[in-house]
Steps between C-alpha positions, in 0.01 A plus 500: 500500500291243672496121455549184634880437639678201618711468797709261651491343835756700693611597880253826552234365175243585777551889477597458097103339533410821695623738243385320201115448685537928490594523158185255396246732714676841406471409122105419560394804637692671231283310235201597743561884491558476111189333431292823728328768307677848525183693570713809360605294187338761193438778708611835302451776786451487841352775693522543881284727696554593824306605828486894355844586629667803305818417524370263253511812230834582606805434279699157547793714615357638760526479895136467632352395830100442432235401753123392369192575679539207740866596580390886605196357725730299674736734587195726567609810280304805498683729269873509296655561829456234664689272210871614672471269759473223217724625213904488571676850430187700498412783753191707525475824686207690566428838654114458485194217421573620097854579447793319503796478356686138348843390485624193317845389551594831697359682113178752603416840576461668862220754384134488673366824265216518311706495209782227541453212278700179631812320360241213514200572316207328595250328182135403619327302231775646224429864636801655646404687844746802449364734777651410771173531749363185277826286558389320792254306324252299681477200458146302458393212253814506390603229227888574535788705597811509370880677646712545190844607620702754311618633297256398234631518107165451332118518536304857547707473858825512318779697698354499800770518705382285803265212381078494465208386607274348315127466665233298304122516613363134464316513192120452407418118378220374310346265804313595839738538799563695800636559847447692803746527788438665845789546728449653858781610733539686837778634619562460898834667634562698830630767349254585232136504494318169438428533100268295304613441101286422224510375174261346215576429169278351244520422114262355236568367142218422265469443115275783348437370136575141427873484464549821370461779772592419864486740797686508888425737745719500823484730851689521771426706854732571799476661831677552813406621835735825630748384705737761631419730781549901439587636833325853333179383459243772600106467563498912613681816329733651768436806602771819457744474835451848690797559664572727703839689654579190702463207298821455277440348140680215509499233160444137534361326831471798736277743428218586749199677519493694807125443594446123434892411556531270259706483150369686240668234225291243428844252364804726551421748198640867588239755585578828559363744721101662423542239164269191399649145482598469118356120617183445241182417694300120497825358381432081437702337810574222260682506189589234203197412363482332134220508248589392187344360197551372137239362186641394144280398246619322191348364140672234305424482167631164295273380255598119405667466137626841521863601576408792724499491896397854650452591849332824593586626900370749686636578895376765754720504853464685828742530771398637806740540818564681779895657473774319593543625931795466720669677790824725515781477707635851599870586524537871671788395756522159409337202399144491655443879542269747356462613121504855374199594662601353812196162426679270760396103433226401753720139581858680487357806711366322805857310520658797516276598754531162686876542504503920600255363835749196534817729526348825697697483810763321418872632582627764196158524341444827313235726613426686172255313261696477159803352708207225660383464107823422366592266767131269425561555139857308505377244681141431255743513184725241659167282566398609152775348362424146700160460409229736351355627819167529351268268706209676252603398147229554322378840653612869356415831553332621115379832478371478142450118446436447097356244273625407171200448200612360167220452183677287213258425219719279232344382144675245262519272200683195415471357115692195406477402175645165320559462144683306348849618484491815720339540819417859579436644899285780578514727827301798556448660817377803700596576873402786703508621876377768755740508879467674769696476849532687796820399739551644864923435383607648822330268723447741721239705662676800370409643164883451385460366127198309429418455151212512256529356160275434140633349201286309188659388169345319186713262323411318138682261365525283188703235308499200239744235422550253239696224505556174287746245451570473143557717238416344202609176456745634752477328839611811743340656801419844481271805659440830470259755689378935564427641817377825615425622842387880569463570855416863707593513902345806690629553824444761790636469842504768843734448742409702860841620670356555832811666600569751282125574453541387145312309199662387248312397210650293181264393181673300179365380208683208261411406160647172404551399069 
């Protein structure tokens, strides 16, 4: 209660003065904040929209990291998997530029086939991306991505085992906008060839009929200079090696030619006597080049007064890339050595070499040459195990370099539609994909077991929900949904076994209900 008070003059009235001065001024700006407006005071409903993040959609109960489309630009994200680096508890593997394979809190699946479908599944625009060559979504005009982490007890993700992702395109609006973004990189490293990167991306939203029909069209380009050296590149077939009774057919870095005395290998591949290099001819000295590209259309339809919000999508993809390269480390002997066919690593075979021409003379050195080779091999693994003792990183020896070609062409439709007691969500979508991919898996110069592989799959995909909060006159929170999803995988893979002279050859086909 406030009011005036009387007080009598006492040893310490100065601070009794002090308190009641506080008691006078905290009792006025209580009158003052009674006698301000609420600006909520009446207000029934309140509705709060936010930047276009799904894990706005998700349910309250749920453990969700979400980024909008400023969050992924700064971070600079290019596809789903480069999100691990900003998500706790998540890890992304990937064997190529389209599959990968996701793990949430340790859940997931260790399965790169044409035919694995992840712990995690993966929704674009309400569209779940089940084959697993369209997981590693790219991401462009994106509106907002959400990580879901499992196990998840409701939605048309329920029991997924690991979590979801949620990926929302930003949506058409009824007003004129647009961007365009150019970013230019070159890569400058003494190991690797200097590499120039590219990368536009561009998007344009515009009303089509008054407030009704809206439109957005978005692209996005990248490229990449080649970067890694293959020691096997050719510009001239090889002709057969005539030998003759005194040259000896020795594999890997040794062979001669008797007439020209010089090595019939062109990177340490075994040729044998009166045969052709199984090196391909005009082989590109440079490998790693990207070429990718990706265009989505979409329609909005909303007309005003009307409780139905529709977009129509339509998305066409292209990945284009040279295989993934590398370079083997042999282990006949010991760490360092040759491989089945006797390829010897260019790096690890002129230290052994180094070391043989360091020890000839020396007291107790062996004569014979596989006493000499075991001696230089001891000492490279030892070095091996210091450092890599590859002052050529990012240099191999590929006979059969590859390239890896992916066409996704993805349609779908989103109808949300607001009465007055239910609100009902429609997803409908159609996903479909052509790979091919050629890997040199040896990385060798060797035919050992390179690989060739196709696989294509359709999916379709549809559900509705309803939801409402009363029942009645009954005030409870409830929804129900369908979903279907038919999908077919066709899959055909050869498998050279260089050693055994052998092709194996493997073809599958899945239908999913």
């Amino acid at each position: 209660m406030c009011g005036p008070r009387t007080t009598s003059r006492e040893p310490g009235r100065g601070s009794k003065r002090t308190l009641v001065a506080a008691l006078i001024l905290l009792c006025a700006a209580s009158a003052a904040a009674q006698e301000v407006d609420d600006p909520f005071a009446g207000v029934e409903e309140m509705i709060v929209t936010g930047s276009g993040t799904a894990a706005l959609l998700a349910p309250t109960n749920t453990s969700a990291i979400a980024f909008d489309a400023s969050d992924l630009e700064a971070y600079g994200v290019d596809d789903l998997g480069d999100i691990a680096a900003y998500v706790p508890n998540l890890e992304i593997r990937t064997s190529n530029a389209t599959n990968a394979s996701f793990f949430v809190r340790g859940v997931g699946l260790q399965d790169f086939g044409a035919n694995a479908s992840s712990s995690v599944p993966i929704f674009m625009d309400g569209i779940p991306r089940n084959p697993s060559a369209t997981q590693l979504v790219g991401l462009f005009d994106i509106g907002g991505l959400s990580v879901l982490k499992g196990p998840q007890g409701s939605g048309n993700y329920r029991n997924a085992s690991a979590g979801a992702f949620l990926v929302q395109s930003a949506k058409p609006l009824h007003e004129l906008s647009g961007f365009a973004k150019v970013t230019t990189a070159r890569i400058v490293s003494v190991d690797a060839r200097d590499a120039n990167r590219y990368e536009y991306e561009a998007a344009i939203n515009a009303p089509v009929f008054e407030d009704w029909i809206s439109a957005r069209l978005s692209a996005r380009y990248s490229h990449e200079n080649a970067w890694w050296e293959n020691g096997c590149a050719n510009r001239f077939p090889l002709s057969p090696f005539q030998g003759t009774e005194n040259d000896v057919a020795v594999p890997g870095r040794s062979i001669k030619i008797d007439i020209f005395d010089k090595d019939a290998d062109l990177c340490g591949e075994t040729v044998e006597t009166g045969r052709t290099s199984p090196i391909a001819a005009y082989l590109p000295r440079f490998e790693g080049e990207v070429d990718d590209f990706a265009f989505r259309g979409q329609i909005r339809f909303s007309p005003p007064d009307t409780p139905l919000d529709l977009i129509v999508r339509g998305e066409i993809t292209r990945v284009n890339r040279d295989s993934n390269g590398g370079q083997q480390i042999g282990t006949a002997v010991d760490l360092g050595g040759a491989d089945r066919r006797d390829y010897h690593e260019e790096d690890n075979f002129n230290r052994m070499t180094e070391i043989i021409n360091s020890l000839i003379g020396t007291p107790g050195f062996p004569r014979t040459q596989n006493a000499r080779r075991k001696i230089a091999l001891r000492q490279v693994r030892k070095e091996l195990y210091k450092h890599p003792l590859d002052p050529h990183p990012y240099r191999g020896d590929i006979d059969s370099p590859g390239q890896l070609i992916l066409d996704t062409n993805a349609a779908s439709a989103t109808a949300l539609i607001d009465l007055d007691e239910t609100d009902i969500e429609i997803n409908a979508g159609f996903v479909d994909y052509r790979k091919s991919e050629r890997r040199d898996v040896d990385l060798s110069p060797n035919t050992l077991f390179p690989s060739f592989g196709n696989d294509q799959a359709w999916e379709l995909y549809g559900d509705v929900k309803i939801s409402g909060e009363t029942i009645g006159d009954l005030p409870l929170q409830w929804d129900t949904g369908v979903y279907t999803l038919v999908q077919k995988v066709e899959a055909a893979s050869t498998q050279e076994l260089g050693i055994l002279d052998q092709r194996r050859n493997t073809t599958f086909t899945e239908e999913i209900y």
